PDB file of C-alpha atoms and ligand atoms in Angstrom:
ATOM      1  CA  UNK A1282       0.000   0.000   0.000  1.00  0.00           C
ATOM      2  CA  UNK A1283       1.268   3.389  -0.917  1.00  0.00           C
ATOM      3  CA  UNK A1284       1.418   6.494   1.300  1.00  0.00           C
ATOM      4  CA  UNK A1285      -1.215   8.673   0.933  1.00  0.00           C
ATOM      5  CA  UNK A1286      -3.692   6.216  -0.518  1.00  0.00           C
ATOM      6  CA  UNK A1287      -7.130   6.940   0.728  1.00  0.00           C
ATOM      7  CA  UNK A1288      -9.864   4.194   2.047  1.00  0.00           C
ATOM      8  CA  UNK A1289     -13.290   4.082   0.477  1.00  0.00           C
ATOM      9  CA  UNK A1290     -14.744   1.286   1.625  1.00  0.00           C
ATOM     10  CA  UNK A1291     -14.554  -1.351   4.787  1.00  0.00           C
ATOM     11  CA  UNK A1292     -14.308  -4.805   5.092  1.00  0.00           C
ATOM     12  CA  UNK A1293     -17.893  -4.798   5.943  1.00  0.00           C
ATOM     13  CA  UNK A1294     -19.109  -3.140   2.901  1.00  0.00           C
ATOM     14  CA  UNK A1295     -16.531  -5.451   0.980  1.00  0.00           C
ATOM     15  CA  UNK A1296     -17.918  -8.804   2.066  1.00  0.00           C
ATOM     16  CA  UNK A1297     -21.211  -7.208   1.377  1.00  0.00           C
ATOM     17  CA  UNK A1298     -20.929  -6.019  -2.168  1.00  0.00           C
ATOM     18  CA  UNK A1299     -18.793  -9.078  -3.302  1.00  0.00           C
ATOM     19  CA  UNK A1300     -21.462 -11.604  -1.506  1.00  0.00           C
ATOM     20  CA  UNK A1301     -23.978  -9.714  -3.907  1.00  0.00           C
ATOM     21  CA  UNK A1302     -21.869 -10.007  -7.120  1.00  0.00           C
ATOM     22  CA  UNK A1303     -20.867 -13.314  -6.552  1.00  0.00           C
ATOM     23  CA  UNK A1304     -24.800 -14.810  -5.923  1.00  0.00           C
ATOM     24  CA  UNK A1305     -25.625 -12.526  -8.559  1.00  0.00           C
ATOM     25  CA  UNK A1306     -23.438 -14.011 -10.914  1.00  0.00           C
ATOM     26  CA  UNK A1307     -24.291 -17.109 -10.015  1.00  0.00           C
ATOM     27  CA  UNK A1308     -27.800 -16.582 -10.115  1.00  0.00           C
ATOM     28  CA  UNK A1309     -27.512 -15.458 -13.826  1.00  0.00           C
ATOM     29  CA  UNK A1310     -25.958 -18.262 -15.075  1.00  0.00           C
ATOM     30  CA  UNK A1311     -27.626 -21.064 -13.629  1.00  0.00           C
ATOM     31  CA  UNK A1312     -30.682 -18.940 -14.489  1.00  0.00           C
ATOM     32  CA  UNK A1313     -29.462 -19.017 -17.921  1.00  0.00           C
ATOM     33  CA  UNK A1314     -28.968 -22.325 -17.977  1.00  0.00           C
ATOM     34  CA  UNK A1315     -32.772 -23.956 -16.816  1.00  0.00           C
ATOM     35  CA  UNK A1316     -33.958 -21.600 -19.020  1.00  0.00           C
ATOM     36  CA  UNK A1317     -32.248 -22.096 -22.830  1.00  0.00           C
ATOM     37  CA  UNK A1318     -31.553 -25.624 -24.105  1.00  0.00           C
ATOM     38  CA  UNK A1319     -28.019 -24.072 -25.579  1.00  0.00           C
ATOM     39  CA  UNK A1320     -27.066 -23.376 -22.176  1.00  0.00           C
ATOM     40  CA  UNK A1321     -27.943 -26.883 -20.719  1.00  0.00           C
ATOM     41  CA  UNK A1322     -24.075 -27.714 -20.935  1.00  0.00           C
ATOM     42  CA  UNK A1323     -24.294 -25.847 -17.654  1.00  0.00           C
ATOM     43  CA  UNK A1324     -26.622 -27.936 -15.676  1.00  0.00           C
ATOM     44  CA  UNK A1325     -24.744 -31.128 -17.156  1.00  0.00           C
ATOM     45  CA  UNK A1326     -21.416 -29.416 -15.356  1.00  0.00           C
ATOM     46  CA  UNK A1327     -23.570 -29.160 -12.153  1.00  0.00           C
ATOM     47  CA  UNK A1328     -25.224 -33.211 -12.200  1.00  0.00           C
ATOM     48  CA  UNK A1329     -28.118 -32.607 -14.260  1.00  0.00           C
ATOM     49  CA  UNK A1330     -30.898 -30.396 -14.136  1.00  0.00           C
ATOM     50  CA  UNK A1331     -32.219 -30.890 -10.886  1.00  0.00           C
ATOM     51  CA  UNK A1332     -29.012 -30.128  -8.714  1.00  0.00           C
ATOM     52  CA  UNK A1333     -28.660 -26.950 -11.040  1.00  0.00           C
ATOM     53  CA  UNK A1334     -32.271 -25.641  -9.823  1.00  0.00           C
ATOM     54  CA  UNK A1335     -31.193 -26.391  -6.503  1.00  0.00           C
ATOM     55  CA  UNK A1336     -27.381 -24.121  -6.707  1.00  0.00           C
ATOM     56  CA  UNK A1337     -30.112 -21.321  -8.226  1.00  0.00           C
ATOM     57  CA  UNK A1338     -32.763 -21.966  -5.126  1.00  0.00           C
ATOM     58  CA  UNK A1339     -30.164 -21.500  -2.267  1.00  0.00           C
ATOM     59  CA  UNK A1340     -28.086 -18.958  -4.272  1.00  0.00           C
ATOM     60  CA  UNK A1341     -31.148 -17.104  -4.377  1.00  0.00           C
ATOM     61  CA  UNK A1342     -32.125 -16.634  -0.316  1.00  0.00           C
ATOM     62  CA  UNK A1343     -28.282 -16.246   0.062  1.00  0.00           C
ATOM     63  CA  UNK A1344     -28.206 -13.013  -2.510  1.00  0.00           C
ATOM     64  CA  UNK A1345     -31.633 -12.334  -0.628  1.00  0.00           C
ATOM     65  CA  UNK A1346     -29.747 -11.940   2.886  1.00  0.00           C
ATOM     66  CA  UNK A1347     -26.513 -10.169   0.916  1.00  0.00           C
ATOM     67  CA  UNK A1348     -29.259  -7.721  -0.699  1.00  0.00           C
ATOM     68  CA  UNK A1349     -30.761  -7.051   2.988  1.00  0.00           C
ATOM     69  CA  UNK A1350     -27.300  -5.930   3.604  1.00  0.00           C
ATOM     70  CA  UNK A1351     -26.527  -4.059   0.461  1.00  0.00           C
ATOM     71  CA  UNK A1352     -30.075  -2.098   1.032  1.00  0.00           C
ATOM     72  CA  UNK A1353     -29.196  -1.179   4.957  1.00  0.00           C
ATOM     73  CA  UNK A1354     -25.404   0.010   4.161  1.00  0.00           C
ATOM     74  CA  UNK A1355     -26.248   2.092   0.825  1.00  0.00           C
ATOM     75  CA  UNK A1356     -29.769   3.187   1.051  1.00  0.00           C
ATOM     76  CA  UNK A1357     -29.256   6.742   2.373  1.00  0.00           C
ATOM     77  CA  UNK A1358     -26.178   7.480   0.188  1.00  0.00           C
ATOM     78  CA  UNK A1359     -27.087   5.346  -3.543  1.00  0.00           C
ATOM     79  CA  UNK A1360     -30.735   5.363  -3.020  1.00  0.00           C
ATOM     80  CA  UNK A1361     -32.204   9.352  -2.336  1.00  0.00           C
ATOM     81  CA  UNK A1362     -32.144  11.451  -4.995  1.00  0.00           C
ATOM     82  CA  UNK A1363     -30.512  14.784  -3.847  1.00  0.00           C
ATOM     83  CA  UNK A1364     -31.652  17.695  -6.193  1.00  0.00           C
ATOM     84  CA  UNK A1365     -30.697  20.125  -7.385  1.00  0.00           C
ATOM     85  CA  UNK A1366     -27.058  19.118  -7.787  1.00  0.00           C
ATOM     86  CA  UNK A1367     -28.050  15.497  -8.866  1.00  0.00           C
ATOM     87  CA  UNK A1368     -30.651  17.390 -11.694  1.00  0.00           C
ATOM     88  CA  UNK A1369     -27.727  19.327 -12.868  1.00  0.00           C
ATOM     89  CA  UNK A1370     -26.018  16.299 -13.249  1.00  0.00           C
ATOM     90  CA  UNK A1371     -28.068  13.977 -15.537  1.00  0.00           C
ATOM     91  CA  UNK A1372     -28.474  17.225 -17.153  1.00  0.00           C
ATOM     92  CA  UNK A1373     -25.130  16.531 -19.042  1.00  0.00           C
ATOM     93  CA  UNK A1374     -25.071  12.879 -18.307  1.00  0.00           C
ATOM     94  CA  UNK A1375     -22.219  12.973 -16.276  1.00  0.00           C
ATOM     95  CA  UNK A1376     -19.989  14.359 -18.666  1.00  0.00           C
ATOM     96  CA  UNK A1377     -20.018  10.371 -20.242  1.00  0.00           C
ATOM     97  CA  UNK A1378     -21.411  10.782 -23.337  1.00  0.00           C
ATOM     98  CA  UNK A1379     -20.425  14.112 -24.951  1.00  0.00           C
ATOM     99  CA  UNK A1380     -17.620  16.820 -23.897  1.00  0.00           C
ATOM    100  CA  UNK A1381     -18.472  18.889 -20.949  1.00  0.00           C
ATOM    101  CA  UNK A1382     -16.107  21.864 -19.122  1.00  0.00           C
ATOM    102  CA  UNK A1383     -17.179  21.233 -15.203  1.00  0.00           C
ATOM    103  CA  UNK A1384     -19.064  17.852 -14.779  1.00  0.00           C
ATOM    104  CA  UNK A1385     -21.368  19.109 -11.192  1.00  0.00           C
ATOM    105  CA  UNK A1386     -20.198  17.487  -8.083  1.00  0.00           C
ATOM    106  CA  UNK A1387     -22.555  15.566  -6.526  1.00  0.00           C
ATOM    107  CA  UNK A1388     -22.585  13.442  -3.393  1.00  0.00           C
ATOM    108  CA  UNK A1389     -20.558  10.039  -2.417  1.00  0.00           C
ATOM    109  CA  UNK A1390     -22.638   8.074  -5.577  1.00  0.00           C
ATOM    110  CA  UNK A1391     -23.858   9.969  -8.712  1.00  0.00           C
ATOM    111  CA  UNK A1392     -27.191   9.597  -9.870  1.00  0.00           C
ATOM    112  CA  UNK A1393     -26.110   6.621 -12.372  1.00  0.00           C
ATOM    113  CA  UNK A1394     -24.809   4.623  -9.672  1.00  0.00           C
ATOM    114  CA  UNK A1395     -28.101   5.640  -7.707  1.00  0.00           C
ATOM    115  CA  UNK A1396     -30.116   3.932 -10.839  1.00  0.00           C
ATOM    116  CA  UNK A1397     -28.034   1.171 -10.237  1.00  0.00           C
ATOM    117  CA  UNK A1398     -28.380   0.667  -6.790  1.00  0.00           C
ATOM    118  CA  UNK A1399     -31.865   1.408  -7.360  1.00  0.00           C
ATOM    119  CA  UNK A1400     -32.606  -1.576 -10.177  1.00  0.00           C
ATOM    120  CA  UNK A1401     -30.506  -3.569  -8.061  1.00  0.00           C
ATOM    121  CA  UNK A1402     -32.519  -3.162  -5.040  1.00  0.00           C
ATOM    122  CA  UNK A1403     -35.970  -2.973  -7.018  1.00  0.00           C
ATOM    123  CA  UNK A1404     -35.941  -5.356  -8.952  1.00  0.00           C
ATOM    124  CA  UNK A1405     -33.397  -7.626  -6.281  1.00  0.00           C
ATOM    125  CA  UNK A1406     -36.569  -7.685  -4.019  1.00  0.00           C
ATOM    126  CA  UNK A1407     -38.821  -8.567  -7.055  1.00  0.00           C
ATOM    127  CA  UNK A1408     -36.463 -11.529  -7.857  1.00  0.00           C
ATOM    128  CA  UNK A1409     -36.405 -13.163  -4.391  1.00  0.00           C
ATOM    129  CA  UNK A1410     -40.274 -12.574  -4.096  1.00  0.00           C
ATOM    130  CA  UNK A1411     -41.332 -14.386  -7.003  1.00  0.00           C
ATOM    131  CA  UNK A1412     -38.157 -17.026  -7.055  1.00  0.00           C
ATOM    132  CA  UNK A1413     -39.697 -18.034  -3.819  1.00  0.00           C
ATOM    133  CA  UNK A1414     -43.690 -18.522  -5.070  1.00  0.00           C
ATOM    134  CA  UNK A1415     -42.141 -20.106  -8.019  1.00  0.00           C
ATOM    135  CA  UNK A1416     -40.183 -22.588  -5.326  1.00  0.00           C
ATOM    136  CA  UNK A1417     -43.501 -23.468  -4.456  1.00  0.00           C
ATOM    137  CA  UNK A1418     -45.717 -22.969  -7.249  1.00  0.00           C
ATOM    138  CA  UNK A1419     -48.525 -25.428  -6.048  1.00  0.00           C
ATOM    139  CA  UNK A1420     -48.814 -23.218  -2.840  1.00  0.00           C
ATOM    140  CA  UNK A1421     -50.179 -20.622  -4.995  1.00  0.00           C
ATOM    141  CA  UNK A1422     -52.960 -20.051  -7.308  1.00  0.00           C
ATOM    142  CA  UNK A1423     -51.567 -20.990 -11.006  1.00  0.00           C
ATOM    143  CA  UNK A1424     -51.875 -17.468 -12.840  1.00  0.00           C
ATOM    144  CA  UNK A1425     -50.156 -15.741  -9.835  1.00  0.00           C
ATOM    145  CA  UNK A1426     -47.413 -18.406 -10.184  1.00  0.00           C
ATOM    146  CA  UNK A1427     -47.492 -17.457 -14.422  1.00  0.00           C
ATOM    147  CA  UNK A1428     -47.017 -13.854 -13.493  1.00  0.00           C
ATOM    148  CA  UNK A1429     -44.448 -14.746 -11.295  1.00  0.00           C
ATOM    149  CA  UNK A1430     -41.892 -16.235 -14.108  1.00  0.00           C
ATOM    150  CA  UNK A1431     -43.058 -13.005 -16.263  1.00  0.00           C
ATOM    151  CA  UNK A1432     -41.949 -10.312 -13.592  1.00  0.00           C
ATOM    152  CA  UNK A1433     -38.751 -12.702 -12.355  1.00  0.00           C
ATOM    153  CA  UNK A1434     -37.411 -12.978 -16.561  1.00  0.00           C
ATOM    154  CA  UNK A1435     -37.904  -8.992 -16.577  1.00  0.00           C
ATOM    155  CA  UNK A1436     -36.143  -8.146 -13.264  1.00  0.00           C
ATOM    156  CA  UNK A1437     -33.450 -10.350 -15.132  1.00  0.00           C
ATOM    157  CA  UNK A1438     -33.095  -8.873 -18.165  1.00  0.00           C
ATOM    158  CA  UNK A1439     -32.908  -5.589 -16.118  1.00  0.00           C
ATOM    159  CA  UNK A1440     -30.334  -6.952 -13.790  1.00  0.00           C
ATOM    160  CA  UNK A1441     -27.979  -8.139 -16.481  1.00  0.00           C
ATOM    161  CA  UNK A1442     -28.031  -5.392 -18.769  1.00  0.00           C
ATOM    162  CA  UNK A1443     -26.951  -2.882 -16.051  1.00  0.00           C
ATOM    163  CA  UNK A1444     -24.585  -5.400 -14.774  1.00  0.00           C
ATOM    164  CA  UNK A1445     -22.750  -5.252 -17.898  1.00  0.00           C
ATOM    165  CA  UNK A1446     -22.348  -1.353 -17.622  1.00  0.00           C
ATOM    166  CA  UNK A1447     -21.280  -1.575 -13.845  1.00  0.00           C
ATOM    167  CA  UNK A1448     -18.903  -3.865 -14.817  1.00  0.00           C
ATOM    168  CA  UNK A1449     -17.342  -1.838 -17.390  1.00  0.00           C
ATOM    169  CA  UNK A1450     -17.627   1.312 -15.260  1.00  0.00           C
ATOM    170  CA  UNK A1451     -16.274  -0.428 -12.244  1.00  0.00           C
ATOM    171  CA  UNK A1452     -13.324  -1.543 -14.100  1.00  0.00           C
ATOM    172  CA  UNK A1453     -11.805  -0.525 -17.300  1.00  0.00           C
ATOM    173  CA  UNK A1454     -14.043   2.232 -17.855  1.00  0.00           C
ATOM    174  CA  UNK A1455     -12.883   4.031 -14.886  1.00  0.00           C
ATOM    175  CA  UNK A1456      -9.644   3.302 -13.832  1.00  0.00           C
ATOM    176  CA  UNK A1457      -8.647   3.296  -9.997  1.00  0.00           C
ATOM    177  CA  UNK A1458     -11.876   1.623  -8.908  1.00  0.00           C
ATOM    178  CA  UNK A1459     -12.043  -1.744  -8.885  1.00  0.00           C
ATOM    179  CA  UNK A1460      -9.380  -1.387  -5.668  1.00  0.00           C
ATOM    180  CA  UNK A1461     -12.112   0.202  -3.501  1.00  0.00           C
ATOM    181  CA  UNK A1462     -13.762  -3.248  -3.851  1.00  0.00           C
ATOM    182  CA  UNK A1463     -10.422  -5.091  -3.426  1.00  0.00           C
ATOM    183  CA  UNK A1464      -8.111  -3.195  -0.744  1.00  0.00           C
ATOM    184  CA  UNK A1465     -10.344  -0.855  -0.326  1.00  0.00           C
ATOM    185  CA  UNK A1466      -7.389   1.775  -0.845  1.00  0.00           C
ATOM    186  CA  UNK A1467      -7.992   4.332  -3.388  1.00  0.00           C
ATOM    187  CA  UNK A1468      -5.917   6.855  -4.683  1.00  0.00           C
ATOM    188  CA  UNK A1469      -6.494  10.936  -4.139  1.00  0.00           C
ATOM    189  CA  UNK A1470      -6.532  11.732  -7.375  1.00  0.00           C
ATOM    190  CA  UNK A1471      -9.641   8.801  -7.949  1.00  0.00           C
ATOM    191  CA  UNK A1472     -11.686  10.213  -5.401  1.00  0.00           C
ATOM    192  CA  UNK A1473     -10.973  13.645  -6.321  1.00  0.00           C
ATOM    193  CA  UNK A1474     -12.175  12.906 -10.066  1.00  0.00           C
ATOM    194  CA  UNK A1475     -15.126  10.506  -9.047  1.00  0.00           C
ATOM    195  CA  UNK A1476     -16.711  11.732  -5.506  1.00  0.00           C
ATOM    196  CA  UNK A1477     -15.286  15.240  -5.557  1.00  0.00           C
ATOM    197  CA  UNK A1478     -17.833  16.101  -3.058  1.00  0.00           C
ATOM    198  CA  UNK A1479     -17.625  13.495  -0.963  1.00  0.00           C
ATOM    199  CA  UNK A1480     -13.474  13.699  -0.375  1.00  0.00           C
ATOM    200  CA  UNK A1481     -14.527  17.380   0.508  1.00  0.00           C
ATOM    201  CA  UNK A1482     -17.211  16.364   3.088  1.00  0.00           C
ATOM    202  CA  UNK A1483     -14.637  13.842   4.721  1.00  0.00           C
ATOM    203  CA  UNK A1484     -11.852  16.608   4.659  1.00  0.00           C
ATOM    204  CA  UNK A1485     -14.261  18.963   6.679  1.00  0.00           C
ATOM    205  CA  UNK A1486     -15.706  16.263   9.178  1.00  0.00           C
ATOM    206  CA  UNK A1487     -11.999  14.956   9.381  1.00  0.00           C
ATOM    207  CA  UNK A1488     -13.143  11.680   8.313  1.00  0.00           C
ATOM    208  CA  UNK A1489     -10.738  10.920   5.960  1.00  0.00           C
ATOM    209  CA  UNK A1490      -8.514   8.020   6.671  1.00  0.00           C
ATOM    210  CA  UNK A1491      -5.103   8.512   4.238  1.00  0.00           C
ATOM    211  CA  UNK A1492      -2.615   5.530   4.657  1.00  0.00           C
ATOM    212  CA  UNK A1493       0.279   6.270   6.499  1.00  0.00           C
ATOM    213  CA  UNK A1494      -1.295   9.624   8.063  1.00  0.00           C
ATOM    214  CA  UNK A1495      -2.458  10.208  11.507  1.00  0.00           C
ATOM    215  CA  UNK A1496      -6.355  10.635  11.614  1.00  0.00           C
ATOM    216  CA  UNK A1497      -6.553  14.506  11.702  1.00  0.00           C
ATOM    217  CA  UNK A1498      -8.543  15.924  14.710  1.00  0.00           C
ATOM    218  CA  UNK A1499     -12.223  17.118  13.911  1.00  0.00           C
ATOM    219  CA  UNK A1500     -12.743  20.095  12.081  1.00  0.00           C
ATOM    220  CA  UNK A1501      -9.114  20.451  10.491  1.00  0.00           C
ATOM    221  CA  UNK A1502      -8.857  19.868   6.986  1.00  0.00           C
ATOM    222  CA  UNK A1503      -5.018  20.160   6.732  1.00  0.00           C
TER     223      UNK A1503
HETATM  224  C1  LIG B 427     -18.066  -8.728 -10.407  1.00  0.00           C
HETATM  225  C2  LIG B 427     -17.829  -7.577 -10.872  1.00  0.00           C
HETATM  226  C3  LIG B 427     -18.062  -6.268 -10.146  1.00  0.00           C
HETATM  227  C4  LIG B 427     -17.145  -5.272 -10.004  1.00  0.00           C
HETATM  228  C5  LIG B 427     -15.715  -5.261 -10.529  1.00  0.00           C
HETATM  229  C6  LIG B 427     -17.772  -4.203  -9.255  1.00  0.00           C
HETATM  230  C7  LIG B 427     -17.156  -3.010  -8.913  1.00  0.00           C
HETATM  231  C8  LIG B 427     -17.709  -2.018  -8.137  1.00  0.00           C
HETATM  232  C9  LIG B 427     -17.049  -0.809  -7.716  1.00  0.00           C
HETATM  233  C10 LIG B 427     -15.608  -0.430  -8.073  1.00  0.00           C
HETATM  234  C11 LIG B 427     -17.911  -0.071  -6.963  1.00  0.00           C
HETATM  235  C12 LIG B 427     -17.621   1.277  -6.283  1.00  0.00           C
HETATM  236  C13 LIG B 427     -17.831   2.396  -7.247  1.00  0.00           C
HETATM  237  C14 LIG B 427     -17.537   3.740  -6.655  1.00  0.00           C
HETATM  238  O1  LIG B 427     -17.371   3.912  -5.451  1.00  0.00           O
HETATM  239  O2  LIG B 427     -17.486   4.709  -7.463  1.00  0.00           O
HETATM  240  C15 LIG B 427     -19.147  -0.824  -6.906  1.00  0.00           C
HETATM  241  C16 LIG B 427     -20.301  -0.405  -6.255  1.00  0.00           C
HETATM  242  C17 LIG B 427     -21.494  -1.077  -6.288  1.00  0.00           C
HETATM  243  N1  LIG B 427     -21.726  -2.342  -6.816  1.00  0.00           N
HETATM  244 FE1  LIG B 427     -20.406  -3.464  -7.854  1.00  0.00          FE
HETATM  245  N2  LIG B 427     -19.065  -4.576  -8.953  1.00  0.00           N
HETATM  246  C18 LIG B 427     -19.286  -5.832  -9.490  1.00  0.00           C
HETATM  247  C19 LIG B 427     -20.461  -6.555  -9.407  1.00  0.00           C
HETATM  248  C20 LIG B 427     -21.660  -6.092  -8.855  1.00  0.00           C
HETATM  249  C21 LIG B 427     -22.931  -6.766  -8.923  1.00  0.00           C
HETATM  250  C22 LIG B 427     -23.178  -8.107  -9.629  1.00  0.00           C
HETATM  251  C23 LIG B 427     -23.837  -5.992  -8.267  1.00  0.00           C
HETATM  252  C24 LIG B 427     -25.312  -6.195  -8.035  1.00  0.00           C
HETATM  253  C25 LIG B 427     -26.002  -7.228  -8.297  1.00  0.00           C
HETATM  254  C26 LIG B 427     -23.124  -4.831  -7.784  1.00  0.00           C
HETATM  255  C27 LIG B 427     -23.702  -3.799  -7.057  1.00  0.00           C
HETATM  256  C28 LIG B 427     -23.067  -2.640  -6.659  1.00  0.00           C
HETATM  257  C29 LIG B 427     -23.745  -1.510  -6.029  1.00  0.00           C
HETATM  258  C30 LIG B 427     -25.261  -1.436  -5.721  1.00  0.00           C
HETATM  259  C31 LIG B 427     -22.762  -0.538  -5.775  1.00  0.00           C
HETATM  260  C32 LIG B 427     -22.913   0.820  -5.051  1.00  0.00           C
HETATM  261  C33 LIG B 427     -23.560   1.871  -5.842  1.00  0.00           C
HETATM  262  C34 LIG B 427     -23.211   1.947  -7.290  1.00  0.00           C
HETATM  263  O3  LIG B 427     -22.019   2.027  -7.660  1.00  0.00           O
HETATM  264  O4  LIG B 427     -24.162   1.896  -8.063  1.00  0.00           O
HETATM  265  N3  LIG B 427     -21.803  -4.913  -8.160  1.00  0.00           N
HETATM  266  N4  LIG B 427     -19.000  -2.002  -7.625  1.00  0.00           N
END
C-alpha cells in the first residue's frame, strides 16, 4: 500500500458487495442455464438439471440476505435522490457521453450509480419474491405463479443489462476503482475525479482516513 492512498470502503461493505456479485453471478448463469436448451451444458457441469435448480434456489435466499445488507449500508447514500445538484447532473449525463467543461459534483454516488443501486434493489426484491412462489408454485394459485416467471425474466433482463455497464464502469471504464472493492485503498486523485464532493465532506468532518497519516482531529482539513 502506498502512502497517501485513501480508504473508500470497509471490510464490511466489501464482504457485502462481493457476496452480492458473486450470488448474482451465479444466479444469472444457472438462471441461464434452466432456461435455454443451448445453455444446458451448464446444468450437465452441475449433475443434471435438478441439482442446477437447486445451486439457483439456495443462491437465491443467500443473494436475498446479501441484498438485505446491500439495502441497509447504501440506502441513504445510492438510493435518495438529492436535487438540485443530482438534476444538474443527468443534465449533461455525467460528462459520459459528450464533452463537458465542469461535470457538477454531486454526493458520495452519482445519480447513475443511484439507478443502479436502485434496479438492483428494485428489482433484487422482485427476484427473491417471485423465485420463492415459483419454489412453491402449487402453494399458490396458477396465474399468480405465471405472473411470477413473467416479472422474475424482466427483473433479469434488467439486472444483467446494467450489470454489464457496472462492470465496465467499475473496471476498465474508470480506472482506480475496482481497488475500492479489493483493498479498499484508493488513490487521491480517484476520489478527487469521481466523488469530488464526498473527499470534501470527509476533509471537513476529518473523516478521511489517508494511509500512512495520523487521523486529523475534527474540524481540520489540513
Ligand atoms: C463482479 C464484478 C463487479 C465489479 C468489478 C464491481 C465493482 C464495483 C465498484 C468499483 C464499486 C464502487 C464504485 C464507486 O465507489 O465509485 C461498486 C459499487 C457497487 N456495486 Fe459493484 N461490482 C461488481 C459486481 C456487482 C454486482 C453483480 C452488483 C449487483 C447485483 C453490484 C452492485 C453494486 C452496487 C449497488 C454498488 C454501489 C452503488 C453503485 O455504484 O451503483 N456490483 N462495484
Amino acid at each position: 500500500m502506498k502512502k497517501g492512498m485513501i480508504k473508500a470502503t470497509d471490510a464490511f461493505e466489501r464482504v457485502v458487495h462481493w457476496s452480492l456479485a458473486l450470488s448474482c453471478l451465479l444466479l444469472c448463469i444457472t438462471g441461464l442455464g434452466m432456461m435455454f436448451h443451448s445453455f444446458n451444458f451448464i446444468g450437465d457441469m452441475m449433475g443434471g438439471l435438478r441439482s442446477l435448480k437447486y445451486v439457483h434456489n439456495f443462491a437465491g435466499l443467500f443473494f436475498g440476505v446479501a441484498l438485505y445488507f446491500t439495502i441497509r449500508m447504501w440506502w441513504k447514500e445510492a438510493g435518495v435522490f438529492s436535487f438540485p445538484e443530482d438534476l444538474d447532473w443527468i443534465k449533461v449525463a455525467g460528462g459520459y457521453l459528450w464533452h463537458v467543461d465542469k461535470v457538477p459534483e454531486v454526493g458520495k454516488y452519482n445519480p447513475g450509480q443511484k439507478a443502479f443501486f436502485l434496479a438492483v434493489a428494485g428489482f433484487g426484491v422482485i427476484m427473491v419474491l417471485t423465485g420463492l412462489i415459483m419454489w412453491f408454485p402449487l402453494s399458490f394459485p396458477a396465474m399468480l405463479v405465471r405472473w411470477m416467471f413473467v416479472l422474475h425474466a424482466l427483473g433479469f433482463v434488467t439486472i444483467f443489462a446494467f450489470f454489464f455497464v457496472h462492470l465496465y464502469l467499475g473496471t476498465i471504464g474508470s480506472p482506480g476503482s475496482a481497488p475500492a472493492m479489493f483493498s479498499g485503498w484508493v488513490t487521491r486523485a480517484w476520489v478527487k475525479k469521481q466523488h469530488p464532493k464526498w473527499l470534501k465532506e470527509m476533509e471537513e468532518h476529518g473523516t478521511l482516513v489517508v494511509y500512512g497519516e495520523e487521523k486529523k482531529p475534527h474540524g481540520h482539513t489540513g
